[in-house]
XYZ file of C-alpha atoms in Angstrom:
533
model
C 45.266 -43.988 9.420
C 46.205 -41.355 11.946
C 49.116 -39.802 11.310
C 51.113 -40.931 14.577
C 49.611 -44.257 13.901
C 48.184 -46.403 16.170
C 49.516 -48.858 19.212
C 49.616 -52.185 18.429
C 48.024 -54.831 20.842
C 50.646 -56.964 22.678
C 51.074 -60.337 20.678
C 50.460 -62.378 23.828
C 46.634 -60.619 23.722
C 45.798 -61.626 20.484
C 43.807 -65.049 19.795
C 46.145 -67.598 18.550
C 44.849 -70.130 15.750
C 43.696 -72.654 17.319
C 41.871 -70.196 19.679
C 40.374 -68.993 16.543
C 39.443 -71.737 15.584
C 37.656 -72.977 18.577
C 35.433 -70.182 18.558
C 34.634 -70.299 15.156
C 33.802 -74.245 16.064
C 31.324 -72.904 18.243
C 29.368 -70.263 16.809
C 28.818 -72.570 13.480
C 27.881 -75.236 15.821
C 25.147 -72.641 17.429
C 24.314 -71.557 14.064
C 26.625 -69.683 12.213
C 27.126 -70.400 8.569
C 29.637 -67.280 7.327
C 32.660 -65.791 8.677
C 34.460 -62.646 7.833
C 37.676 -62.120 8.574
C 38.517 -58.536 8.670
C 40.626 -55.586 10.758
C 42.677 -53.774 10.664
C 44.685 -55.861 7.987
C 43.964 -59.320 8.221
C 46.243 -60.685 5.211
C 49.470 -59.401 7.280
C 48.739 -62.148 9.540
C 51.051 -64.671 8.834
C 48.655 -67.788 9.642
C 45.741 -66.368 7.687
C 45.786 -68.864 5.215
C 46.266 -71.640 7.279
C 43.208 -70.183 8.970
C 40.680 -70.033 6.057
C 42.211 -73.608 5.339
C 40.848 -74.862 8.574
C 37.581 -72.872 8.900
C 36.595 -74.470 5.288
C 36.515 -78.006 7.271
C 33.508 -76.842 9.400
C 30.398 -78.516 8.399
C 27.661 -76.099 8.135
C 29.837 -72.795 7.388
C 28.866 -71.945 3.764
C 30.551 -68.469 2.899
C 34.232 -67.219 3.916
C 35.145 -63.741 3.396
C 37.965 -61.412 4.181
C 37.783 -57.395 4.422
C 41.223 -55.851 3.175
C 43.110 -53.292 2.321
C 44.447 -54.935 -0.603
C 47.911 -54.420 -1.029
C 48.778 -57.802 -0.370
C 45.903 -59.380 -2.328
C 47.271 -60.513 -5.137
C 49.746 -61.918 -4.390
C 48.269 -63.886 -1.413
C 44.737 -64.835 -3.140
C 45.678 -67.677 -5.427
C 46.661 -69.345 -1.495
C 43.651 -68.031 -0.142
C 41.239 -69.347 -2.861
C 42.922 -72.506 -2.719
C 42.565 -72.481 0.763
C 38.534 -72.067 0.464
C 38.580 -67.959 0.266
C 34.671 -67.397 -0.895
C 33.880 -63.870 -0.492
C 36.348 -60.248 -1.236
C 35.745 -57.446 0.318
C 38.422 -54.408 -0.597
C 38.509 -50.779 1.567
C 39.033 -48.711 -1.213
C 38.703 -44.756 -0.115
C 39.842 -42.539 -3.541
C 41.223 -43.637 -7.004
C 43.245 -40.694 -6.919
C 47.281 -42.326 -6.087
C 47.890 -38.783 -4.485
C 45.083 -39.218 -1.901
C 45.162 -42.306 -1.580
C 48.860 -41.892 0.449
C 47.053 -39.284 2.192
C 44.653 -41.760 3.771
C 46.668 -44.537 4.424
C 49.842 -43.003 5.478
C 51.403 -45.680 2.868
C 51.801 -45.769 -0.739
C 50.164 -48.599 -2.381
C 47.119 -47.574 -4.562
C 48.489 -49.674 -7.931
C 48.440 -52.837 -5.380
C 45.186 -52.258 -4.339
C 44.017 -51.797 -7.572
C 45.970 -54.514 -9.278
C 44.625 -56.960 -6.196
C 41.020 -55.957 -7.875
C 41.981 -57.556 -11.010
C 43.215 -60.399 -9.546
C 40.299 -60.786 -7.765
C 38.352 -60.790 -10.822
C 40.650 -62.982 -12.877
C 40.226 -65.624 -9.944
C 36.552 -65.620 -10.613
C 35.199 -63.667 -8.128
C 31.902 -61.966 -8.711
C 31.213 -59.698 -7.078
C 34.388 -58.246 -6.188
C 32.691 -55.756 -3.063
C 34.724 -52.090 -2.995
C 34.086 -50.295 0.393
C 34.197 -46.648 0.178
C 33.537 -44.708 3.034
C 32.375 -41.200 1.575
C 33.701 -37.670 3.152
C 32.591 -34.566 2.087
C 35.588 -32.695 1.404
C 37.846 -35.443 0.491
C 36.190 -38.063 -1.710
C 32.787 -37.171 -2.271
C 33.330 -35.482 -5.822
C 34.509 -39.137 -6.770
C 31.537 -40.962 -6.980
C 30.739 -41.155 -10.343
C 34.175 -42.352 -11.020
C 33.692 -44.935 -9.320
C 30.187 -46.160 -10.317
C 31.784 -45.663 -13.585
C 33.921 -48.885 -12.658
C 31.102 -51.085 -12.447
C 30.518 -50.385 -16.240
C 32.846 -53.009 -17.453
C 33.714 -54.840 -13.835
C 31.869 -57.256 -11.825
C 31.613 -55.163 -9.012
C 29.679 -54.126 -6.078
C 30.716 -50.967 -5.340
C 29.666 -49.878 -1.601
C 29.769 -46.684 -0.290
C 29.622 -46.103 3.194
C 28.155 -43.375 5.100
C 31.259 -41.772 7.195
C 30.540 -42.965 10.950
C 31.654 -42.247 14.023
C 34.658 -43.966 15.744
C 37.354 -43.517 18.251
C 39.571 -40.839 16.595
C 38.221 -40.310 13.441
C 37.504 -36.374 14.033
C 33.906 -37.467 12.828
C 31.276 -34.528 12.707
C 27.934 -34.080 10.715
C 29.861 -31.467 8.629
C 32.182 -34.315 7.356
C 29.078 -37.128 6.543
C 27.317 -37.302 3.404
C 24.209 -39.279 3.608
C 22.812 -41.918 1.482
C 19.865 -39.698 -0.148
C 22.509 -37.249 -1.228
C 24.847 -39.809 -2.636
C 21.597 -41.399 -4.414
C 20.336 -38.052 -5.685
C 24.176 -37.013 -7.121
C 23.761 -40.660 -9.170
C 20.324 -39.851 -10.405
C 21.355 -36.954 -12.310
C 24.125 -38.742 -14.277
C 22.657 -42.052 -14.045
C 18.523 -41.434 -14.216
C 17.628 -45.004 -14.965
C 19.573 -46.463 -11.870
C 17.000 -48.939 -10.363
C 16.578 -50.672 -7.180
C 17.241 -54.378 -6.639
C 15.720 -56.462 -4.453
C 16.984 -56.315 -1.026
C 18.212 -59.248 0.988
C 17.560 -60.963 4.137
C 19.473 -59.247 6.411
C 21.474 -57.152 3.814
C 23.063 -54.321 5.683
C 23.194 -52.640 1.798
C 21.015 -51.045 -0.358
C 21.638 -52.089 -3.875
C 21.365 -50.734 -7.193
C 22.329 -51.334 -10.700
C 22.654 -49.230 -14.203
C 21.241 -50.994 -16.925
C 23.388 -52.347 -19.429
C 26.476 -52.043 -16.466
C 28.473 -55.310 -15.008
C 28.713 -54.331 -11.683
C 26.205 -52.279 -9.274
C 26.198 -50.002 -6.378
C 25.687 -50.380 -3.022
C 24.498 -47.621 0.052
C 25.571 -48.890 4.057
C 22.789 -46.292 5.251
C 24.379 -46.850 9.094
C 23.541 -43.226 9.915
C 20.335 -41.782 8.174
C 18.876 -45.291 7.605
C 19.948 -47.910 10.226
C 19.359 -51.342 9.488
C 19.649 -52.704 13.276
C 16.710 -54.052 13.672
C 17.298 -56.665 10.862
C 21.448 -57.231 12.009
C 22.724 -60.552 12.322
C 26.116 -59.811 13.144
C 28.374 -60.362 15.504
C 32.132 -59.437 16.309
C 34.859 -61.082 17.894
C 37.996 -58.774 18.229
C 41.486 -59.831 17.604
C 41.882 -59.835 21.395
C 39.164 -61.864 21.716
C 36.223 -59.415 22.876
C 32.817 -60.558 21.901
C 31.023 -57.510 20.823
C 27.285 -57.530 19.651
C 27.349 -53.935 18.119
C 30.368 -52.531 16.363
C 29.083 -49.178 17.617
C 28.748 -50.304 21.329
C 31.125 -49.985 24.069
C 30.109 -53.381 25.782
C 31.983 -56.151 24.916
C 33.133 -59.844 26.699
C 36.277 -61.582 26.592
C 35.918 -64.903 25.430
C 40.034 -65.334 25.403
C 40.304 -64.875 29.186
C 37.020 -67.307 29.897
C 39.196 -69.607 26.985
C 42.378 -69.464 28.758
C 40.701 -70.387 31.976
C 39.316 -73.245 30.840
C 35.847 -72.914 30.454
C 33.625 -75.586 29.161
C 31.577 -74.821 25.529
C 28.265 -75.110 27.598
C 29.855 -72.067 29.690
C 30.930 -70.302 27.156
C 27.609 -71.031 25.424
C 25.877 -69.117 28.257
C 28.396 -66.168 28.130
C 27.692 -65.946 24.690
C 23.582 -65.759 24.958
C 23.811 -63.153 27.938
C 25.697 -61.101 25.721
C 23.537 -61.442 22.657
C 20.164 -61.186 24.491
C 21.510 -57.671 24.971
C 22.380 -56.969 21.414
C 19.608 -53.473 20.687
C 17.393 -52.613 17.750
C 19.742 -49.809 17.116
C 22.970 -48.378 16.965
C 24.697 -49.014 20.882
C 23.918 -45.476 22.386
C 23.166 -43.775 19.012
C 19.746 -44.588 18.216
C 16.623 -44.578 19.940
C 14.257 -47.590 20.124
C 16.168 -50.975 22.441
C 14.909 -54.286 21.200
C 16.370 -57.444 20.440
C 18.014 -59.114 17.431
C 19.275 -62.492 16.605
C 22.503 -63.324 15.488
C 23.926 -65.934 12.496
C 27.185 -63.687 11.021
C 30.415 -64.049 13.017
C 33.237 -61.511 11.890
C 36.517 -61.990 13.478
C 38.620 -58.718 13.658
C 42.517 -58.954 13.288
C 44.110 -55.565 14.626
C 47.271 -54.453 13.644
C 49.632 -51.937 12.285
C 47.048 -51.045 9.540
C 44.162 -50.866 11.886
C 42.044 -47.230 11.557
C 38.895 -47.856 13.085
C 39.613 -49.268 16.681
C 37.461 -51.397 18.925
C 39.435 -51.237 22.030
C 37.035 -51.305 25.019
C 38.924 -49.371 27.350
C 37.893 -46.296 26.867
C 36.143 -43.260 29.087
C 33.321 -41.104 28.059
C 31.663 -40.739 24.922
C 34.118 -41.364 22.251
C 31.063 -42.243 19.340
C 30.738 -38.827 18.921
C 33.528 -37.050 19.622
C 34.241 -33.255 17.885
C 37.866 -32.039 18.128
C 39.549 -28.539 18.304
C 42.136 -27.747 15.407
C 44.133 -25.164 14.989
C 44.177 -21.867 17.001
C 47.246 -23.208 19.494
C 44.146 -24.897 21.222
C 45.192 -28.473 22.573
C 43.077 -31.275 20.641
C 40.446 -32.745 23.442
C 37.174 -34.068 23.103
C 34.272 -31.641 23.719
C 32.567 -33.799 25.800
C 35.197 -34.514 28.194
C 36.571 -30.511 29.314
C 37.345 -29.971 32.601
C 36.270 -26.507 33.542
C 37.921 -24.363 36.546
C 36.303 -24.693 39.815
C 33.426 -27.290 38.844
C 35.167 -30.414 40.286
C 33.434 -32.790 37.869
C 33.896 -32.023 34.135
C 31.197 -30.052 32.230
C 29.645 -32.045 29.304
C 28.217 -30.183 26.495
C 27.004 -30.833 22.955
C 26.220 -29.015 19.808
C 25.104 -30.199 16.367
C 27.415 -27.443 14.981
C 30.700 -29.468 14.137
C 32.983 -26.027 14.695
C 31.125 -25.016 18.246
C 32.794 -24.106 20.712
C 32.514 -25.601 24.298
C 31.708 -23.088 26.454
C 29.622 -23.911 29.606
C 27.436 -20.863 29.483
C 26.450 -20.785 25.804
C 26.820 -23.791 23.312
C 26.524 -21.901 20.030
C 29.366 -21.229 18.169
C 28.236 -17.634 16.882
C 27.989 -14.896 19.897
C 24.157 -14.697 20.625
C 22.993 -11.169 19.811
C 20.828 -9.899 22.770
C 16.854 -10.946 22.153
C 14.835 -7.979 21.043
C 11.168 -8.152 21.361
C 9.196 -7.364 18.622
C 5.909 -8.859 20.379
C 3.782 -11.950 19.776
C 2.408 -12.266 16.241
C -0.198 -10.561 14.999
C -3.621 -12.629 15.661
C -5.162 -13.823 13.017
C -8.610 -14.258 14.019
C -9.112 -17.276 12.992
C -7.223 -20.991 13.035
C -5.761 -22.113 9.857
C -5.942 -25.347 9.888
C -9.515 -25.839 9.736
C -12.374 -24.955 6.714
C -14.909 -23.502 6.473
C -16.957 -27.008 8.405
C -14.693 -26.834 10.952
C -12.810 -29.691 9.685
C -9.432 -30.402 9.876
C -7.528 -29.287 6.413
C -3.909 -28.712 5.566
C -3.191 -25.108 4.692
C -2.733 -24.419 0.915
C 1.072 -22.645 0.844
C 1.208 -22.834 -2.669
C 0.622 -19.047 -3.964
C 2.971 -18.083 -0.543
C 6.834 -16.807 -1.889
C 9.398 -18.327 -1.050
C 11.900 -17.085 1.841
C 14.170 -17.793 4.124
C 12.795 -18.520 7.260
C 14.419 -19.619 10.672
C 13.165 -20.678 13.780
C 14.677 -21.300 17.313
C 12.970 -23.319 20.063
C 13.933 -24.496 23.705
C 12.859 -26.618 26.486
C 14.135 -27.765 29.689
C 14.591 -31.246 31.325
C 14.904 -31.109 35.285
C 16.680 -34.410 35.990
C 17.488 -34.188 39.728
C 20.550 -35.050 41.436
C 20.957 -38.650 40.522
C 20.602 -38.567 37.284
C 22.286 -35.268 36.648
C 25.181 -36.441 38.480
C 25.149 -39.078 36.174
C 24.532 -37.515 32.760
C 27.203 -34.955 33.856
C 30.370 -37.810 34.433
C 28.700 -39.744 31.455
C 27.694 -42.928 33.126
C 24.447 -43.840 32.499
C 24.432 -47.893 31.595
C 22.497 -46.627 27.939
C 25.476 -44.354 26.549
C 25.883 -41.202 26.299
C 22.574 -39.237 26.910
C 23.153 -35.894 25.347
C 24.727 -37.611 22.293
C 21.690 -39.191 21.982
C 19.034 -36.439 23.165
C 21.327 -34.599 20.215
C 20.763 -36.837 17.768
C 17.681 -37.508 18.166
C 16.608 -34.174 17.874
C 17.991 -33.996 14.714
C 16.202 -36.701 13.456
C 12.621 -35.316 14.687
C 13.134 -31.985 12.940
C 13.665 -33.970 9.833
C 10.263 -35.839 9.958
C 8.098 -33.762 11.282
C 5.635 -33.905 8.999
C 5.285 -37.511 9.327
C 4.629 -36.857 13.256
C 2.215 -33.432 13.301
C -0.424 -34.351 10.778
C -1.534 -31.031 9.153
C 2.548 -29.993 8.889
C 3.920 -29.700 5.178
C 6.809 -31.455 4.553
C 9.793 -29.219 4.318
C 13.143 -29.771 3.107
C 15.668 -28.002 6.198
C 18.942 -26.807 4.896
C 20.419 -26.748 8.961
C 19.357 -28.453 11.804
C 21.308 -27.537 15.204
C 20.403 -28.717 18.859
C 22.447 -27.586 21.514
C 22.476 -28.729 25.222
C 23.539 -26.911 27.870
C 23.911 -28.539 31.552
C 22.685 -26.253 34.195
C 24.424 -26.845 37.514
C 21.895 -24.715 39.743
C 18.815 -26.547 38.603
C 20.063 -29.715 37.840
C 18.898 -29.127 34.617
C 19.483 -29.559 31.002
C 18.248 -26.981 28.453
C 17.992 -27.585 25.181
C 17.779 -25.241 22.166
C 17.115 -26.193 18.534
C 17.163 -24.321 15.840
C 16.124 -25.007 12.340
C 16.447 -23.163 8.507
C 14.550 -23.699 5.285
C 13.938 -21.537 2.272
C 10.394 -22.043 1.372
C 6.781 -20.637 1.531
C 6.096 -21.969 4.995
C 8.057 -21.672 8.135
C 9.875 -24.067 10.727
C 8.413 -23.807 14.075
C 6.910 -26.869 14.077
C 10.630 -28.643 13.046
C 11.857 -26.355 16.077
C 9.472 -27.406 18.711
C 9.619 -30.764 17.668
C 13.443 -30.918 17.859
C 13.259 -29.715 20.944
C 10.492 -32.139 22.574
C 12.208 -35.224 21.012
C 15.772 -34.241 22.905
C 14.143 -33.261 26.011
C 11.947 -36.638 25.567
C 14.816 -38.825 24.776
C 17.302 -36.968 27.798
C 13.888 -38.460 30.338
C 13.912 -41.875 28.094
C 17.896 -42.277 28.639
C 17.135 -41.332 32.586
C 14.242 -43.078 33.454
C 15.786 -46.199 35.029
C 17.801 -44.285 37.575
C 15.011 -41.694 38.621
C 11.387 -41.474 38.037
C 11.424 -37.696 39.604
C 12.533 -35.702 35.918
C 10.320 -33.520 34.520
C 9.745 -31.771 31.209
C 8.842 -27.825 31.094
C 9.550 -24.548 29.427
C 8.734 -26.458 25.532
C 8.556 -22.799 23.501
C 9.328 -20.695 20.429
C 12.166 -18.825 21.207
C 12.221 -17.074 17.872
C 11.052 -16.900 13.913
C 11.789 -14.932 11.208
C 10.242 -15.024 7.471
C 7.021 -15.455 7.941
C 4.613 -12.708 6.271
C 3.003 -12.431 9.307
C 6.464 -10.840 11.067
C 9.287 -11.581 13.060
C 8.562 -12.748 16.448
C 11.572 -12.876 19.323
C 10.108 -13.839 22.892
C 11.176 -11.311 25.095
């Protein structure tokens, strides 16, 4: 919960029951056979049990759940079960009381945890636990909590930390699935894999011997949208295919105005035959997915992660200032003196500042040219045939080696014009462009045969927009400690971004093209240090 809180949508917005129920009337008609109903805080909604009442009468719907915070779960779920309550979810962040008030503004934790039990007493199995992990608040607690599913019948989930409006989120702040996985190995080596589910958004895994098991929501490192069958309505009544997505359509207002189910019927199907393979505007590849999984959203005092629709500019990936008397504003959205259209700018560095000449967040030392590398005389990736052959790295030493790389997209006026105010239709382009340079750097190995796999300790792209040529440049830069170096990772960072900046573009100009793909830099090798002059 932010600290100031958050506003609260006007109670004349919000779906009433039977609007709630109409809807729901609808999708399970179409399809539909579970509901969720989540938030915000859905169980301070005074009708909510009157609504799980009513949603049990639909033929065809087989599974209700509810996402909540739990501090009013036990004493409400006795109603609810009675009422046809099938499935618990429970947003549970630490097990420490102190931090716990931290997150939620709210004291509470013995609730929460006492609403577990309750959950359990009732019969429920499994009771799900969502924790959303953050390095640097709650990411030394996972063992504790695995440890829980030792004598409970739980499902313990934990969530890779993803970007929404005003959550501060940065790469420095996520801890990814593999890590979490590896950190349970060690304590837990026997943890095995269970079979996944159709359409599971979770990976699943279970101790032997234990009650309960643990769950990954890989939505960052590992997305599952090619396989989602989910769909949102919000408590205002916005129909949203992607919770990542800015799109959404307002099925109250079309309600209100009295349109017929076949309308609404063909609002819906416009709206879903857009839903992507892929996060909305984080991800790369657009394709189509089905739906069958209707959530319905109640926002409220207690909501943290908001879906309001109203909003300018990236906000998916949005890295603030703190401290330093500087005023808190997205990077992406400064307005800089005499441009008359804001600057956009992105780093992978979380703590970069955004300054439209230079993106890193170090001052660039000036380049000094040591020459190109000494030839070798020969190529290495070939033997003694002439046949293609992986180089053998395994008598080199280990050392730190770093590599920079660049390349330039020239987009032209239309489509820097509209990178630049952030209005491309497909998101935010150098969000993505960022992203996905990350991402290639990481599997590089799996794209440029003959590469050996190398595990990167940093991985930064930065984008620059350059006014006079209408230009973006890119630079990536990329760090291992190993016997082999990182070029490759670097030039392939780069190409991706500079590839995915034409992919994002395409539709509003044909004219972009892609030059200037080079090693800017590389140090560690035993061959020498080589800085392009």
């Amino acid at each position: 919960m932010p600290e100031e809180g958050v506003p609260l949508t006007p109670k004349a917005d919000l779906l009433t029951t039977e609007e709630i129920l109409t809807l729901a009337r609808l999708f399970v008609k179409e399809g539909v056979d579970k509901i969720r109903l989540t938030g915000g805080e859905p169980l301070i909604r005074p009708d909510v049990v009157n609504i799980v009442a009513q949603l049990r009468q639909l033929e065809g719907l087989r599974t209700i759940g509810i996402t909540t915070n739990g501090i009013n779960l036990a004493r409400l779920l006795p109603q609810l079960q009675k009422a046809g309550l099938s499935a618990i979810n429970i947003s549970l962040d630490t097990l420490v009381p102190a931090k716990f008030e931290f997150i939620v503004r709210r004291k509470g934790f013995h609730k929460v945890m006492e609403g577990i039990h309750k959950a359990i007493e009732l019969g429920y199995s499994p009771v799900k636990v969502n924790c959303v992990v953050m390095r640097g608040l709650n990411e030394d607690e996972l063992l504790d909590f695995v440890a829980l599913t030792k004598g409970l019948p739980l499902d313990v989930r934990f969530i890779e930390y993803m970007p929404f409006d005003g959550n501060k989120w940065n790469f420095k702040k996520m801890v990814s699935y593999k890590e979490m996985l590896d950190t349970l190995r060690q304590r837990w080596p026997e943890l095995e894999k269970l079979p996944e589910e159709e359409s599971s958004t979770a990976k699943a895994f279970k101790i032997p011997g234990f009650q309960g098991q643990v769950s990954f929501i890989t939505s960052m490192s590992e997305h599952f949208c090619g396989t989602c069958n989910r769909l949102r309505i919000t408590a205002d009544g916005n129909l949203k295919v992607c919770l990542f997505g800015n799109s959404e359509v307002s099925l109250r207002d079309h309600l209100r105005a009295g349109a017929s189910e076949e309308e609404l019927l063909s609002i819906i199907g416009t709206a879903v035959g857009r839903k992507k393979r892929q996060h909305a505007e984080l991800f790369l590849t657009l394709q189509d997915s089905p739906p069958a999984v209707l959530s319905i959203s109640f926002r409220d005092s207690l909501h943290v992660q908001g879906l309001r629709h109203r909003v300018s500019r990236s906000h998916q990936m949005v890295t603030l200032w703190e401290g330093g008397g500087v005023p808190q504003t997205p990077l992406l959205a400064q307005w800089w003196l005499g441009a008359g259209l804001p600057q956009r700018h992105y780093s992978s560095h979380p703590d970069s500042d955004a300054n439209p000449k230079c993106l890193s967040p170090e001052p660039q030392a000036p380049a000094t040219p040591s020459g190109p590398l000494p030839a070798s005389g020969q190529l290495t990736h070939v033997d003694t045939e002439g046949r293609a052959a992986m180089v053998d790295v395994g008598g080199k030493p280990d050392t730190e080696r770093v590599a920079v790389a660049s390349a330039v997209v020239l987009l032209g006026p239309v489509a820097f014009r509209l990178v630049q105010e952030n209005q491309l239709k497909k998101g935010d382009a150098l969000v993505v462009a960022q992203l996905a340079g990350v991402q290639a750097a990481k599997l590089t190995s799996q794209l440029i045969p003959l590469c050996h796999h190398v595990a990167l300790s940093h991985v930064q792209v930065r984008l620059e927009l350059d006014s006079a040529r209408q230009a973006v440049v890119i630079e990536a830069s990329c760090r291992a400690r190993g016997p082999t170096g990182v070029e490759m990772e670097a030039l392939t960072s780069a190409a991706v971004a500079a590839l995915t900046l034409y992919d994002m573009c395409k539709a509003v100009s044909r004219d972009i093209v892609l030059e200037e793909i080079k090693l800017i830099s590389k140090t560690g090798g035993q061959r020498g240090d080589f800085r392009r002059t």
